[in-house]
mmCIF file with all atom_site columns, C-alpha atoms in Angstrom:
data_model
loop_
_atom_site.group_PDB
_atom_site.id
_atom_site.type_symbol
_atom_site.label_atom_id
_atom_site.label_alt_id
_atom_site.label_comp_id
_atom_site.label_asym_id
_atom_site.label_entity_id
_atom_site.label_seq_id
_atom_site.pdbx_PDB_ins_code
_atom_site.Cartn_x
_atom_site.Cartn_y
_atom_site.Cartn_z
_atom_site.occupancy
_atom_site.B_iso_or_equiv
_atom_site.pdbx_formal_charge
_atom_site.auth_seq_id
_atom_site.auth_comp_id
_atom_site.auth_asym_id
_atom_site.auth_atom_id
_atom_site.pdbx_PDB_model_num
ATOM 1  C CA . UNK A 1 1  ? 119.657 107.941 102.305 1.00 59.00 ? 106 UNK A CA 1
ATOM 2  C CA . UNK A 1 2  ? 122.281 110.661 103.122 1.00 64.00 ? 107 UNK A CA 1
ATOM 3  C CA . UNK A 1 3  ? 124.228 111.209 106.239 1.00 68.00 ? 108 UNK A CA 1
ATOM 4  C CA . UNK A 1 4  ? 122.377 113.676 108.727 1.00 66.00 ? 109 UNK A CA 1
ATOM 5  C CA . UNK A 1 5  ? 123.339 115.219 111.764 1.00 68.00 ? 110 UNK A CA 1
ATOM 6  C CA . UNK A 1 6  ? 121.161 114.138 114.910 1.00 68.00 ? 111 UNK A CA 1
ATOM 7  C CA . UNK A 1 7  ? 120.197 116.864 115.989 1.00 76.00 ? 112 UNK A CA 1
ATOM 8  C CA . UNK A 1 8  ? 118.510 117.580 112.676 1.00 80.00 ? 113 UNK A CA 1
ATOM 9  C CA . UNK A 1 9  ? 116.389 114.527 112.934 1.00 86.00 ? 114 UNK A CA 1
ATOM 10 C CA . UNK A 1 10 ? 115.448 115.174 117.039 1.00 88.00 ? 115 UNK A CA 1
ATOM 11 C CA . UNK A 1 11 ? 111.845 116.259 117.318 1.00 91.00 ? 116 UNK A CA 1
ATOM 12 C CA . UNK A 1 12 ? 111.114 115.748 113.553 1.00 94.00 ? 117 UNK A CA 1
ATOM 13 C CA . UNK A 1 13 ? 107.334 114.619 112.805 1.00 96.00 ? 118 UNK A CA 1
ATOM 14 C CA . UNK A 1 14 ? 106.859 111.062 111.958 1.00 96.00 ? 119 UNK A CA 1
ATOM 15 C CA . UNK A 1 15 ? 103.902 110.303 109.063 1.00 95.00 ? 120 UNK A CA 1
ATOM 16 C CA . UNK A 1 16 ? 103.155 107.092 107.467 1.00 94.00 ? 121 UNK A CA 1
ATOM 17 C CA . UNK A 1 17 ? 102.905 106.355 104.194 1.00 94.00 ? 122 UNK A CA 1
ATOM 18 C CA . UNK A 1 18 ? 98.967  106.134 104.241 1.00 91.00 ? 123 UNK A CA 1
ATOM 19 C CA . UNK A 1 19 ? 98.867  109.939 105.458 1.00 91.00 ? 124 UNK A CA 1
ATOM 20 C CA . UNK A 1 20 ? 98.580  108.777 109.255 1.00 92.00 ? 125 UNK A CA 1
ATOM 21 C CA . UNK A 1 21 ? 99.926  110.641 111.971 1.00 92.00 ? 126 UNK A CA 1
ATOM 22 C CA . UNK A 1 22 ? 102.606 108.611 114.029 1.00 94.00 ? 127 UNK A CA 1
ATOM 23 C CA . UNK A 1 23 ? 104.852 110.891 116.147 1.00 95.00 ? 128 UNK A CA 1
ATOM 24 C CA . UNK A 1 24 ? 108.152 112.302 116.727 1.00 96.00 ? 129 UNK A CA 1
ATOM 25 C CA . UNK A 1 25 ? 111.164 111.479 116.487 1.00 96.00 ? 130 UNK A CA 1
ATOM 26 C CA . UNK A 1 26 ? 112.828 110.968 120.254 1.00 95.00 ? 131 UNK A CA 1
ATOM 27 C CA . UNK A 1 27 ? 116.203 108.641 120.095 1.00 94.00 ? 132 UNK A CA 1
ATOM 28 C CA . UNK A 1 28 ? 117.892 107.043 117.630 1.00 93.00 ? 133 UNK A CA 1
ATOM 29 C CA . UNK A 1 29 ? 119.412 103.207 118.633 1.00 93.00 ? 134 UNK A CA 1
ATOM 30 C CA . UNK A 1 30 ? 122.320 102.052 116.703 1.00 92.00 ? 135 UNK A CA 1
ATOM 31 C CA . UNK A 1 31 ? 123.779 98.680  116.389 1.00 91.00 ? 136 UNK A CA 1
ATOM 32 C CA . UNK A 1 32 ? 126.836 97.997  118.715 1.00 93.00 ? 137 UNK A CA 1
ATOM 33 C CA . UNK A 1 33 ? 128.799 96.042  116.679 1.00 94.00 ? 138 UNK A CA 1
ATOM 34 C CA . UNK A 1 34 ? 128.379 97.622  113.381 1.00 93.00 ? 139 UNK A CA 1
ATOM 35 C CA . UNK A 1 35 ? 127.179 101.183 114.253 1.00 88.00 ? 140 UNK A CA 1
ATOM 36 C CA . UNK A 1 36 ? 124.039 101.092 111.826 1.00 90.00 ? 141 UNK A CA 1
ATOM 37 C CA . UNK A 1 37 ? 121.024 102.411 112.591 1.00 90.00 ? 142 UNK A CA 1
ATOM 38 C CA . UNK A 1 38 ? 118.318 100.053 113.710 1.00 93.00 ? 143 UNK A CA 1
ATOM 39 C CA . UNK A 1 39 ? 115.515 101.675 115.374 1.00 94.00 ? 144 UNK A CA 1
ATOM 40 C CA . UNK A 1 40 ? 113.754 105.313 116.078 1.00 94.00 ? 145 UNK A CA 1
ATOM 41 C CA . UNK A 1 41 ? 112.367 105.811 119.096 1.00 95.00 ? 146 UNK A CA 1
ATOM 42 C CA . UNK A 1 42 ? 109.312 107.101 118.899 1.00 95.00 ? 147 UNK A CA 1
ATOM 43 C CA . UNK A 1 43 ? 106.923 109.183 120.967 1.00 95.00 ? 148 UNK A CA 1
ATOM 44 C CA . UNK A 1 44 ? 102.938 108.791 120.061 1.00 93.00 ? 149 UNK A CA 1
ATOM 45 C CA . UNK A 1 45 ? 101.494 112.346 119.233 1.00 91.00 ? 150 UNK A CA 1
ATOM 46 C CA . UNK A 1 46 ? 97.594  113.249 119.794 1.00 89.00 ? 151 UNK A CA 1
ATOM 47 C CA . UNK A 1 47 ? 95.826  111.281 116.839 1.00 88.00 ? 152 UNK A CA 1
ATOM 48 C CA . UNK A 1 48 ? 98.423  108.877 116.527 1.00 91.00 ? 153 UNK A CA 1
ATOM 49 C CA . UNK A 1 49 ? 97.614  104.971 115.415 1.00 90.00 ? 154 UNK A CA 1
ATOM 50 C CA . UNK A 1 50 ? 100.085 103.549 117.661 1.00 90.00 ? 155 UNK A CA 1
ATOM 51 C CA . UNK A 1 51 ? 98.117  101.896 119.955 1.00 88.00 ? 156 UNK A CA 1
ATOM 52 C CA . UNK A 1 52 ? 100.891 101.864 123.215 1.00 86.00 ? 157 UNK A CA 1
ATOM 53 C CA . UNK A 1 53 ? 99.908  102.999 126.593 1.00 86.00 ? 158 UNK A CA 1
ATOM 54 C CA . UNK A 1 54 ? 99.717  107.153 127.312 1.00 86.00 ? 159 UNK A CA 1
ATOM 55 C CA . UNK A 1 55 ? 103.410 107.856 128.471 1.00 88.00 ? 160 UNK A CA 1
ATOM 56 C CA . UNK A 1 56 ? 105.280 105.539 126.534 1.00 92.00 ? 161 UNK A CA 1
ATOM 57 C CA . UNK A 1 57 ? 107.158 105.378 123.628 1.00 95.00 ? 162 UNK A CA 1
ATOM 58 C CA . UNK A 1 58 ? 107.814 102.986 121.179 1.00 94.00 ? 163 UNK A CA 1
ATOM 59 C CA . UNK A 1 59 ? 110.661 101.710 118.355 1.00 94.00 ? 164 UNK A CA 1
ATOM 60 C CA . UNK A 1 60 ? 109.864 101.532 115.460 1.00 95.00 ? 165 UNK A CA 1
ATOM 61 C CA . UNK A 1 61 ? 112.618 99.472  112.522 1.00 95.00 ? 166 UNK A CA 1
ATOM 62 C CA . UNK A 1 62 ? 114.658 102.052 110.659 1.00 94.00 ? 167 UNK A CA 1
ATOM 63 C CA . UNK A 1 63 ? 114.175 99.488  107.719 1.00 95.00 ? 168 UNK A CA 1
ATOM 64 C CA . UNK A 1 64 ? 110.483 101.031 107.823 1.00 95.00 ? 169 UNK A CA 1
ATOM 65 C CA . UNK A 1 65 ? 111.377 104.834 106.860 1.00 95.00 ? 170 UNK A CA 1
ATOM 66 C CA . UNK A 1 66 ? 110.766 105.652 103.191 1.00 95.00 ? 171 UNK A CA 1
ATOM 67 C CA . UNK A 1 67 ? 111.932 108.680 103.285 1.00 93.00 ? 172 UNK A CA 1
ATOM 68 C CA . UNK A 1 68 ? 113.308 111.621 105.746 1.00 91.00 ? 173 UNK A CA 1
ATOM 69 C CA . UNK A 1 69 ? 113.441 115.460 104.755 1.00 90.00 ? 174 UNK A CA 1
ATOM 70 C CA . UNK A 1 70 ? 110.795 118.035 106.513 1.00 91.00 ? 175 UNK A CA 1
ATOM 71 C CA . UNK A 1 71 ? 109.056 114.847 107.942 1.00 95.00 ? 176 UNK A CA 1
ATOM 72 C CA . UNK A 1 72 ? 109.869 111.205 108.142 1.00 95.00 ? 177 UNK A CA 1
ATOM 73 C CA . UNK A 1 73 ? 108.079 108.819 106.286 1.00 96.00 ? 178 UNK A CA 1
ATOM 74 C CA . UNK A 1 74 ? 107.913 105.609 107.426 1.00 95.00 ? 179 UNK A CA 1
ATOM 75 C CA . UNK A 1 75 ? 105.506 102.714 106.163 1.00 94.00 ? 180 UNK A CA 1
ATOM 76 C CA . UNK A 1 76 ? 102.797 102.310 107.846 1.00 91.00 ? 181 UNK A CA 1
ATOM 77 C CA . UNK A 1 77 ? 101.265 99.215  106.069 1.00 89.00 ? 182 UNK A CA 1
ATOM 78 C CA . UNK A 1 78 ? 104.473 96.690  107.680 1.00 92.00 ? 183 UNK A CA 1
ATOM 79 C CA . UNK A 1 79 ? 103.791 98.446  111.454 1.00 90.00 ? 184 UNK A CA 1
ATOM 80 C CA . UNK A 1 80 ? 101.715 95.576  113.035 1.00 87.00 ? 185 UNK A CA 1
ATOM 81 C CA . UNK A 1 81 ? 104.208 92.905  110.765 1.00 87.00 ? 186 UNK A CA 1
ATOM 82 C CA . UNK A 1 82 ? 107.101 94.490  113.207 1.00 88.00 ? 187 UNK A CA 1
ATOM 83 C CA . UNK A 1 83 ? 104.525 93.850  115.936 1.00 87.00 ? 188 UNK A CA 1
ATOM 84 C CA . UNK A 1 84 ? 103.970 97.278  116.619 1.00 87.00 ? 189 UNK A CA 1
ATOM 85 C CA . UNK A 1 85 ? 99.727  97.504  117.146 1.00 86.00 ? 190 UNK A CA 1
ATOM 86 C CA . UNK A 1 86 ? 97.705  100.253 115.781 1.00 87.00 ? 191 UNK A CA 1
ATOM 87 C CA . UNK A 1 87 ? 94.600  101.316 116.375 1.00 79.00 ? 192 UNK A CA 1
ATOM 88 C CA . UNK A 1 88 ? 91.890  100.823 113.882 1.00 64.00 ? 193 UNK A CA 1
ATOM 89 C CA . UNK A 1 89 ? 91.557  103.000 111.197 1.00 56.00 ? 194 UNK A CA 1
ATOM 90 C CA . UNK A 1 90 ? 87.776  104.230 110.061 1.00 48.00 ? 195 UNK A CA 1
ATOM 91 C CA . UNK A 1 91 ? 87.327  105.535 106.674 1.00 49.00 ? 196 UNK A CA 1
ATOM 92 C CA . UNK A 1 92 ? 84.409  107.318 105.844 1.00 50.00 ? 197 UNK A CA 1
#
C-alpha cells in the first residue's frame, strides 16, 4: 500500500470484507524497533460486530486491512483468529 499521511487515515470508517460495519479509525501503533505499522486502534461504531465492552476500543492487526482509500477494508473472516470476538451475525 502507499505512504499516507495520518491525519488522512484519523476518523476514517472501518468495513470488513463481508460488508460489516466495524468502526473508525482512532490511533495508529507502530513497531519500536522497526517503525512498521502493527495495529489500528479501533473505536466500535453503532452496529458494529466487535463484541468489546461500550467505551472501549480495540486493535485490530494491520496485517488484516485489504485495502484503505474512502474506507478501510479490513478482513473480517481472520477477526476472532486474532482473538478479537464478534458478535453473531444473523442472515436472513
Amino acid at each position: 500500500m502507499e505512504k499516507m499521511p495520518w491525519r488522512i487515515l484519523e476518523g476514517k470508517k472501518i468495513v470488513g470484507s463481508l460488508g460489516s460495519i466495524i468502526g473508525e479509525v482512532v490511533d495508529l501503533i507502530f513497531n519500536d524497533e522497526d517503525g512498521k505499522l502493527v495495529f489500528i486502534e479501533v473505536k466500535p461504531v453503532e452496529g458494529s460486530i466487535l463484541d468489546i465492552e461500550e467505551g472501549k476500543n480495540v486493535l485490530i492487526p494491520y496485517k488484516l486491512v485489504i485495502s484503505i482509500k474512502d474506507v478501510v477494508v479490513i478482513n473480517e473472516e481472520l477477526l476472532e483468529e486474532e482473538g478479537i470476538k464478534t458478535k453473531v451475525r444473523v442472515i436472513e
